[in-house]
Short mmCIF file of C-alpha atoms in Angstrom, two decimals:
data_model
loop_
_atom_site.label_atom_id
_atom_site.label_comp_id
_atom_site.label_asym_id
_atom_site.label_seq_id
_atom_site.Cartn_x
_atom_site.Cartn_y
_atom_site.Cartn_z
CA UNK A 1 80.43 119.08 147.34
CA UNK A 2 80.38 119.51 143.78
CA UNK A 3 79.89 116.80 141.03
CA UNK A 4 77.38 115.39 138.78
CA UNK A 5 74.52 113.40 139.97
CA UNK A 6 72.77 110.89 137.80
CA UNK A 7 69.12 109.41 138.28
CA UNK A 8 67.83 106.46 138.71
CA UNK A 9 70.74 104.27 139.30
CA UNK A 10 68.70 101.22 137.51
CA UNK A 11 66.02 101.40 135.13
CA UNK A 12 63.84 98.70 133.64
CA UNK A 13 61.22 99.28 130.47
CA UNK A 14 59.39 97.51 128.14
CA UNK A 15 60.16 97.47 124.80
CA UNK A 16 58.85 100.24 122.63
CA UNK A 17 59.07 102.67 125.11
CA UNK A 18 60.68 106.15 125.51
CA UNK A 19 62.90 106.61 128.87
CA UNK A 20 64.84 110.03 130.54
CA UNK A 21 67.62 109.74 132.39
CA UNK A 22 68.95 112.47 134.64
CA UNK A 23 71.83 114.17 134.40
CA UNK A 24 72.40 116.78 137.09
CA UNK A 25 75.66 119.11 137.56
CA UNK A 26 76.66 121.91 140.01
CA UNK A 27 80.45 121.89 138.70
CA UNK A 28 79.27 125.40 136.76
CA UNK A 29 81.22 123.11 134.03
CA UNK A 30 79.88 124.65 130.02
CA UNK A 31 80.29 121.06 128.48
CA UNK A 32 78.22 118.05 129.29
CA UNK A 33 78.04 114.84 127.12
CA UNK A 34 76.84 111.14 127.59
CA UNK A 35 78.14 108.09 127.04
CA UNK A 36 76.97 104.79 126.26
CA UNK A 37 79.36 101.71 127.72
CA UNK A 38 78.89 97.98 126.68
CA UNK A 39 81.43 94.97 127.65
CA UNK A 40 84.22 95.46 125.47
CA UNK A 41 83.56 98.16 123.41
CA UNK A 42 84.39 100.61 125.79
CA UNK A 43 82.23 104.38 126.21
CA UNK A 44 80.91 105.91 122.91
CA UNK A 45 80.14 109.22 122.72
CA UNK A 46 76.43 109.70 122.20
CA UNK A 47 75.33 113.50 122.28
CA UNK A 48 77.83 116.47 123.64
CA UNK A 49 76.93 120.13 124.77
CA UNK A 50 79.14 123.01 125.31
CA UNK A 51 76.98 125.72 125.79
CA UNK A 52 73.12 126.21 126.80
CA UNK A 53 70.49 125.56 123.93
CA UNK A 54 73.20 123.65 121.85
CA UNK A 55 74.14 120.26 121.39
CA UNK A 56 75.96 118.03 118.90
CA UNK A 57 75.21 114.40 117.65
CA UNK A 58 78.66 111.79 118.77
CA UNK A 59 79.51 108.46 117.17
CA UNK A 60 76.13 106.49 117.83
CA UNK A 61 73.03 109.44 118.33
CA UNK A 62 70.57 107.07 116.40
CA UNK A 63 67.59 106.44 118.80
CA UNK A 64 68.71 109.38 121.38
CA UNK A 65 67.74 112.55 121.95
CA UNK A 66 68.96 115.03 124.55
CA UNK A 67 68.12 118.78 125.57
CA UNK A 68 70.10 121.61 127.03
CA UNK A 69 67.67 124.00 128.94
CA UNK A 70 69.98 124.79 131.59
CA UNK A 71 73.58 124.77 132.40
CA UNK A 72 73.41 122.49 135.17
CA UNK A 73 70.84 119.80 133.43
CA UNK A 74 71.93 117.64 130.37
CA UNK A 75 68.97 114.74 130.02
CA UNK A 76 68.87 111.76 128.02
CA UNK A 77 65.56 110.12 126.68
CA UNK A 78 66.14 106.92 125.17
CA UNK A 79 63.77 106.11 122.27
CA UNK A 80 61.51 103.12 120.91
CA UNK A 81 63.72 103.75 118.04
CA UNK A 82 66.71 102.15 119.64
CA UNK A 83 67.40 98.82 118.35
CA UNK A 84 69.43 98.27 121.78
CA UNK A 85 68.70 99.89 124.26
CA UNK A 86 70.46 97.94 127.46
CA UNK A 87 73.32 99.32 128.55
CA UNK A 88 75.28 101.22 131.12
CA UNK A 89 75.11 105.16 130.89
CA UNK A 90 77.64 107.38 131.67
CA UNK A 91 77.07 111.20 132.05
CA UNK A 92 80.38 113.57 132.23
CA UNK A 93 81.15 117.27 131.94
CA UNK A 94 83.69 119.52 131.19
CA UNK A 95 85.19 122.87 131.68
CA UNK A 96 85.34 124.15 128.04
CA UNK A 97 89.05 123.46 126.40
CA UNK A 98 90.55 121.14 128.58
CA UNK A 99 88.20 117.93 127.56
CA UNK A 100 88.74 116.79 131.36
CA UNK A 101 85.94 114.64 131.56
CA UNK A 102 84.12 114.20 135.14
CA UNK A 103 82.19 111.31 135.41
CA UNK A 104 78.93 110.36 137.25
CA UNK A 105 78.24 107.03 139.25
CA UNK A 106 76.44 106.08 135.73
CA UNK A 107 72.51 104.47 135.22
CA UNK A 108 71.87 101.40 134.12
CA UNK A 109 68.75 100.56 132.04
CA UNK A 110 67.61 96.91 131.10
CA UNK A 111 64.93 96.98 128.38
CA UNK A 112 62.68 93.70 129.10
CA UNK B 1 89.80 110.59 113.74
CA UNK B 2 92.22 109.78 116.93
CA UNK B 3 91.94 106.49 118.02
CA UNK B 4 93.32 104.55 121.27
CA UNK B 5 93.88 100.81 121.33
CA UNK B 6 94.75 98.93 124.62
CA UNK B 7 95.72 95.82 123.38
CA UNK B 8 95.77 94.04 127.01
CA UNK B 9 91.68 92.72 127.61
CA UNK B 10 93.03 91.60 131.09
CA UNK B 11 95.77 91.58 132.78
CA UNK B 12 96.46 89.55 136.18
CA UNK B 13 99.16 90.66 138.97
CA UNK B 14 99.92 89.42 141.79
CA UNK B 15 99.83 91.92 145.14
CA UNK B 16 102.96 94.21 145.52
CA UNK B 17 104.53 93.43 141.97
CA UNK B 18 104.40 95.69 139.65
CA UNK B 19 102.20 96.92 136.16
CA UNK B 20 102.42 98.18 133.51
CA UNK B 21 98.90 99.69 130.82
CA UNK B 22 99.37 99.47 127.49
CA UNK B 23 98.29 102.25 125.15
CA UNK B 24 98.74 103.53 121.83
CA UNK B 25 97.18 105.97 119.96
CA UNK B 26 96.32 107.27 116.58
CA UNK B 27 96.59 110.89 115.89
CA UNK B 28 98.64 113.67 113.50
CA UNK B 29 99.59 116.39 115.94
CA UNK B 30 99.87 115.98 119.99
CA UNK B 31 97.09 114.95 121.80
CA UNK B 32 95.96 115.40 125.30
CA UNK B 33 96.12 112.07 126.81
CA UNK B 34 94.15 110.77 129.97
CA UNK B 35 94.10 107.42 131.92
CA UNK B 36 90.73 106.55 133.86
CA UNK B 37 90.12 104.35 136.18
CA UNK B 38 86.74 102.10 137.03
CA UNK B 39 85.56 100.62 139.71
CA UNK B 40 82.59 98.03 138.82
CA UNK B 41 79.10 99.58 138.61
CA UNK B 42 80.76 103.16 139.38
CA UNK B 43 81.32 106.06 137.22
CA UNK B 44 85.00 106.51 136.03
CA UNK B 45 88.15 108.56 138.01
CA UNK B 46 90.85 110.57 136.20
CA UNK B 47 94.18 109.08 137.30
CA UNK B 48 96.38 111.49 135.22
CA UNK B 49 96.46 113.48 132.48
CA UNK B 50 99.03 115.18 129.83
CA UNK B 51 98.27 117.91 128.02
CA UNK B 52 102.25 119.57 126.94
CA UNK B 53 105.09 119.89 128.52
CA UNK B 54 107.35 116.85 131.39
CA UNK B 55 106.62 114.03 129.27
CA UNK B 56 106.38 111.48 132.29
CA UNK B 57 103.31 112.63 134.41
CA UNK B 58 102.27 111.56 137.97
CA UNK B 59 98.59 110.36 139.28
CA UNK B 60 96.60 110.02 142.33
CA UNK B 61 96.38 106.51 143.95
CA UNK B 62 100.53 105.82 142.96
CA UNK B 63 100.09 105.94 139.44
CA UNK B 64 102.51 107.40 136.49
CA UNK B 65 102.38 107.18 132.86
CA UNK B 66 104.78 108.60 130.00
CA UNK B 67 104.02 110.08 126.67
CA UNK B 68 106.45 108.82 124.16
CA UNK B 69 106.03 110.40 120.64
CA UNK B 70 108.28 108.04 118.64
CA UNK B 71 105.65 105.18 119.92
CA UNK B 72 102.52 107.11 119.73
CA UNK B 73 102.11 105.59 123.24
CA UNK B 74 100.77 106.52 127.06
CA UNK B 75 101.69 103.48 128.92
CA UNK B 76 100.46 103.40 132.42
CA UNK B 77 102.62 101.90 135.22
CA UNK B 78 102.35 101.55 139.18
CA UNK B 79 105.94 100.11 140.55
CA UNK B 80 103.81 98.01 142.93
CA UNK B 81 99.97 97.47 143.21
CA UNK B 82 97.41 96.88 146.15
CA UNK B 83 94.04 95.04 145.64
CA UNK B 84 92.24 98.77 145.89
CA UNK B 85 93.75 98.56 142.32
CA UNK B 86 91.77 96.07 141.32
CA UNK B 87 89.27 97.89 138.33
CA UNK B 88 88.96 98.75 135.10
CA UNK B 89 91.49 100.84 133.20
CA UNK B 90 90.11 103.20 129.98
CA UNK B 91 93.06 105.47 128.06
CA UNK B 92 92.14 108.45 126.04
CA UNK B 93 92.54 110.65 123.86
CA UNK B 94 91.44 114.01 122.75
CA UNK B 95 92.26 116.92 120.42
CA UNK B 96 92.97 120.54 121.43
CA UNK B 97 90.50 123.01 120.98
CA UNK B 98 88.01 120.01 120.38
CA UNK B 99 85.43 119.07 123.32
CA UNK B 100 85.39 115.36 121.78
CA UNK B 101 87.25 112.49 123.92
CA UNK B 102 87.95 109.23 122.00
CA UNK B 103 87.93 105.65 124.53
CA UNK B 104 90.00 102.70 124.99
CA UNK B 105 88.37 99.56 124.89
CA UNK B 106 90.02 99.35 128.27
CA UNK B 107 91.95 96.72 130.13
CA UNK B 108 90.41 94.78 133.61
CA UNK B 109 93.16 94.58 136.35
CA UNK B 110 93.18 91.39 138.84
CA UNK B 111 95.32 91.74 141.70
CA UNK B 112 95.90 87.69 143.52
CA UNK B 113 96.72 87.27 147.08
#
């Protein structure tokens, strides 16, 4: 079945550590996205990529980094510079030009 | 920049009752409009979308939404809710040619027997 796979589903880290969240899709979509979800704030765009080896900052990119070396993969690194990293992170993909997003199941990051 | 407002944070309805969730957007041109549903701890699933044409769109699970340009609204409706409809609902707006969607803050729906 085609879809988006995020891992890990739950992740704990200590303050000062970097952590990388994985996102893989087999939908052959060109565009991929990372959103952060906090209670009462909806979804906020962190980074997005419309094509391999290219990506753009979203609304809250500070403290995060991404790469897009393969069409299928769009990992997100939450760095120690992110002041409040505890959140639910959602990866999505879309067919270019449609805006219709397909989401993964999410990764919940907790900083201890 | 586009924006989306979902004025109701939480709505409670009885099973079998009708439902309307409100969504207002701000954008100068005709936007792409979406409704997504999220169960607790899960990703989002597309319910329906409006790109152009007929302003009343049908979606999955018996949901429909109506685009009203004069009111800048895209309200979601269902004639009779089921207990399984309990979830959080997000309205989103996109711009033709731009890959970014802007999401509302969501409306949490509770169903009582």
